[in-house]
Amino acid sequence: MLGYKTSEQGGTNPFELVHPDDVEEAARIFAKLLQNPGATVHSEVRAINREGSWRTLEVVGKNLVDNPAVKGIVANFYDITERKTAEESLQESEAHYRLLAENVTDIITTLDMDLRVTYISPSVTRQLGFKVEEVNGIKITDALPSSSLEVVRQSLEEEIA
């Protein structure tokens, strides 16, 4: 997972691979696990790979010291670096979108397939005097005059085509 050969790990303190900012928490969790036979812990830790870059690992550890067949701690590690990167990118994107959507002067809206408003930007209050809560969930067919509905229908047909 980290690119090291088994022969390179012999006698190595595994905490030496842990990111300096994560060592204290990793040691605390490991100590808690040692003190509680049968306990299972879940955690995340950053560890350095053979190439020198940090990987985020999900750790699931179980204290099986009292189990005569094991007599130790069993730890499973999963590399979740890409998932964490994707989650962070999504959070940044959502924050950026929210900043834009909440501060534009145009009214931004999304509709479901029944033409019900699923999102409307706060600018609806500045532009039309409605609170967001008043507009969310209404069908645009109930809110727009027929001339505007015809424009919406044509626009939707063009987009679908």
CSV table of C-alpha atoms in Angstrom, one decimal:
chain,number,residue,atom,x,y,z
A,1,MET,CA,0.0,0.0,0.0
A,2,LEU,CA,2.8,2.4,0.8
A,3,GLY,CA,5.4,0.8,-1.5
A,4,TYR,CA,7.7,-0.6,1.2
A,5,LYS,CA,9.0,-4.2,1.0
A,6,THR,CA,8.5,-6.3,4.1
A,7,SER,CA,12.3,-6.5,4.5
A,8,GLU,CA,12.4,-2.7,4.7
A,9,GLN,CA,9.9,-2.7,7.6
A,10,GLY,CA,11.6,-5.1,10.1
A,11,GLY,CA,12.2,-3.4,13.4
A,12,THR,CA,10.8,-0.1,12.2
A,13,ASN,CA,8.5,1.9,14.6
A,14,PRO,CA,5.3,2.2,12.6
A,15,PHE,CA,4.7,5.6,14.1
A,16,GLU,CA,7.8,6.8,12.1
A,17,LEU,CA,5.6,6.6,9.0
A,18,VAL,CA,2.8,8.6,10.5
A,19,HIS,CA,2.4,12.3,9.7
A,20,PRO,CA,3.8,14.4,12.6
A,21,ASP,CA,0.4,16.1,13.0
A,22,ASP,CA,-1.2,12.7,13.4
A,23,VAL,CA,1.2,10.9,15.7
A,24,GLU,CA,-0.3,12.0,19.0
A,25,GLU,CA,-3.8,11.0,18.0
A,26,ALA,CA,-2.7,7.7,16.5
A,27,ALA,CA,-0.7,6.9,19.7
A,28,ARG,CA,-3.8,7.8,21.8
A,29,ILE,CA,-6.1,5.6,19.8
A,30,PHE,CA,-3.5,2.7,19.9
A,31,ALA,CA,-3.2,3.0,23.7
A,32,LYS,CA,-7.0,3.0,24.0
A,33,LEU,CA,-7.1,-0.1,21.9
A,34,LEU,CA,-4.4,-1.9,24.0
A,35,GLN,CA,-6.3,-1.1,27.2
A,36,ASN,CA,-9.5,-2.6,26.0
A,37,PRO,CA,-9.4,-6.3,25.0
A,38,GLY,CA,-12.0,-7.1,22.4
A,39,ALA,CA,-12.4,-3.4,21.4
A,40,THR,CA,-12.5,-2.2,17.8
A,41,VAL,CA,-11.4,1.3,16.7
A,42,HIS,CA,-11.8,3.2,13.5
A,43,SER,CA,-9.5,6.1,12.6
A,44,GLU,CA,-7.8,7.9,9.8
A,45,VAL,CA,-4.1,8.7,9.6
A,46,ARG,CA,-1.7,10.1,7.1
A,47,ALA,CA,1.3,7.9,6.4
A,48,ILE,CA,4.3,8.5,4.1
A,49,ASN,CA,4.8,6.2,1.2
A,50,ARG,CA,8.1,5.0,-0.2
A,51,GLU,CA,8.2,7.9,-2.8
A,52,GLY,CA,7.8,10.5,0.0
A,53,SER,CA,4.2,11.5,-0.5
A,54,TRP,CA,1.5,11.4,2.1
A,55,ARG,CA,-1.4,8.9,1.8
A,56,THR,CA,-4.5,9.0,3.9
A,57,LEU,CA,-5.3,5.6,5.4
A,58,GLU,CA,-8.5,4.4,7.1
A,59,VAL,CA,-7.5,2.2,10.0
A,60,VAL,CA,-9.7,-0.5,11.6
A,61,GLY,CA,-8.0,-2.1,14.6
A,62,LYS,CA,-9.2,-4.8,16.9
A,63,ASN,CA,-7.7,-5.9,20.1
A,64,LEU,CA,-7.5,-9.7,20.0
A,65,VAL,CA,-4.8,-10.1,22.7
A,66,ASP,CA,-7.1,-12.3,24.7
A,67,ASN,CA,-7.9,-14.6,21.7
A,68,PRO,CA,-5.5,-17.6,22.0
A,69,ALA,CA,-5.4,-18.0,18.3
A,70,VAL,CA,-4.2,-14.4,17.7
A,71,LYS,CA,-2.8,-12.9,20.9
A,72,GLY,CA,-2.3,-9.5,19.3
A,73,ILE,CA,-3.7,-6.4,17.7
A,74,VAL,CA,-5.2,-6.9,14.2
A,75,ALA,CA,-5.2,-3.7,12.0
A,76,ASN,CA,-6.6,-3.3,8.5
A,77,PHE,CA,-5.6,-0.3,6.5
A,78,TYR,CA,-7.4,1.1,3.5
A,79,ASP,CA,-5.9,3.8,1.3
A,80,ILE,CA,-8.6,6.4,1.0
A,81,THR,CA,-6.4,9.2,-0.4
A,82,GLU,CA,-8.3,9.6,-3.6
A,83,ARG,CA,-11.7,9.5,-1.8
A,84,LYS,CA,-10.5,12.2,0.7
A,85,THR,CA,-9.2,14.3,-2.2
A,86,ALA,CA,-12.5,14.0,-4.1
A,87,GLU,CA,-14.4,14.9,-0.9
A,88,GLU,CA,-12.3,18.0,-0.3
A,89,SER,CA,-12.7,19.0,-4.0
A,90,LEU,CA,-16.4,18.6,-3.7
A,91,GLN,CA,-16.6,20.6,-0.5
A,92,GLU,CA,-14.5,23.4,-2.1
A,93,SER,CA,-16.7,23.3,-5.2
A,94,GLU,CA,-19.9,23.4,-3.1
A,95,ALA,CA,-18.6,26.3,-1.1
A,96,HIS,CA,-17.7,28.2,-4.3
A,97,TYR,CA,-21.1,27.5,-5.8
A,98,ARG,CA,-22.9,28.5,-2.7
A,99,LEU,CA,-20.9,31.8,-2.5
A,100,LEU,CA,-21.9,32.5,-6.1
A,101,ALA,CA,-25.5,31.4,-5.8
A,102,GLU,CA,-26.1,33.4,-2.6
A,103,ASN,CA,-24.6,36.6,-3.9
A,104,VAL,CA,-25.7,37.0,-7.5
A,105,THR,CA,-28.4,39.4,-8.4
A,106,ASP,CA,-30.0,37.0,-10.9
A,107,ILE,CA,-32.4,34.4,-9.6
A,108,ILE,CA,-31.0,30.9,-9.9
A,109,THR,CA,-33.4,28.0,-9.6
A,110,THR,CA,-33.5,24.3,-10.1
A,111,LEU,CA,-36.6,22.3,-10.8
A,112,ASP,CA,-37.4,18.6,-10.6
A,113,MET,CA,-39.1,16.7,-13.4
A,114,ASP,CA,-42.6,17.8,-12.1
A,115,LEU,CA,-41.4,21.5,-12.5
A,116,ARG,CA,-41.4,21.9,-8.8
A,117,VAL,CA,-38.7,24.3,-7.4
A,118,THR,CA,-36.0,22.3,-5.6
A,119,TYR,CA,-33.6,25.3,-5.1
A,120,ILE,CA,-34.0,29.0,-5.5
A,121,SER,CA,-31.3,31.6,-4.8
A,122,PRO,CA,-31.7,34.1,-2.0
A,123,SER,CA,-31.8,36.9,-4.6
A,124,VAL,CA,-35.5,36.0,-5.0
A,125,THR,CA,-36.1,38.0,-1.9
A,126,ARG,CA,-34.2,41.1,-3.3
A,127,GLN,CA,-35.8,40.8,-6.7
A,128,LEU,CA,-39.3,39.7,-6.0
A,129,GLY,CA,-39.8,40.0,-2.3
A,130,PHE,CA,-40.4,36.3,-1.7
A,131,LYS,CA,-38.7,34.3,1.0
A,132,VAL,CA,-36.8,31.3,-0.2
A,133,GLU,CA,-39.0,29.1,2.0
A,134,GLU,CA,-42.1,30.5,0.3
A,135,VAL,CA,-40.9,29.5,-3.2
A,136,ASN,CA,-39.2,26.1,-2.6
A,137,GLY,CA,-41.5,23.3,-3.5
A,138,ILE,CA,-44.0,25.3,-5.6
A,139,LYS,CA,-44.7,24.2,-9.1
A,140,ILE,CA,-43.8,26.9,-11.6
A,141,THR,CA,-47.0,26.1,-13.5
A,142,ASP,CA,-48.8,27.5,-10.5
A,143,ALA,CA,-46.6,30.6,-10.2
A,144,LEU,CA,-46.0,31.8,-13.7
A,145,PRO,CA,-48.5,33.5,-16.1
A,146,SER,CA,-49.3,31.4,-19.2
A,147,SER,CA,-47.2,33.6,-21.5
A,148,SER,CA,-44.1,32.9,-19.4
A,149,LEU,CA,-45.0,29.2,-19.2
A,150,GLU,CA,-45.0,29.1,-23.0
A,151,VAL,CA,-41.4,30.5,-23.0
A,152,VAL,CA,-40.4,27.9,-20.4
A,153,ARG,CA,-42.0,25.1,-22.4
A,154,GLN,CA,-40.2,26.1,-25.5
A,155,SER,CA,-36.9,26.4,-23.7
A,156,LEU,CA,-37.3,23.0,-22.1
A,157,GLU,CA,-38.2,21.4,-25.5
A,158,GLU,CA,-35.1,22.9,-27.0
A,159,GLU,CA,-32.9,21.6,-24.2
A,160,ILE,CA,-34.4,18.1,-24.3
A,161,ALA,CA,-34.0,18.0,-28.1
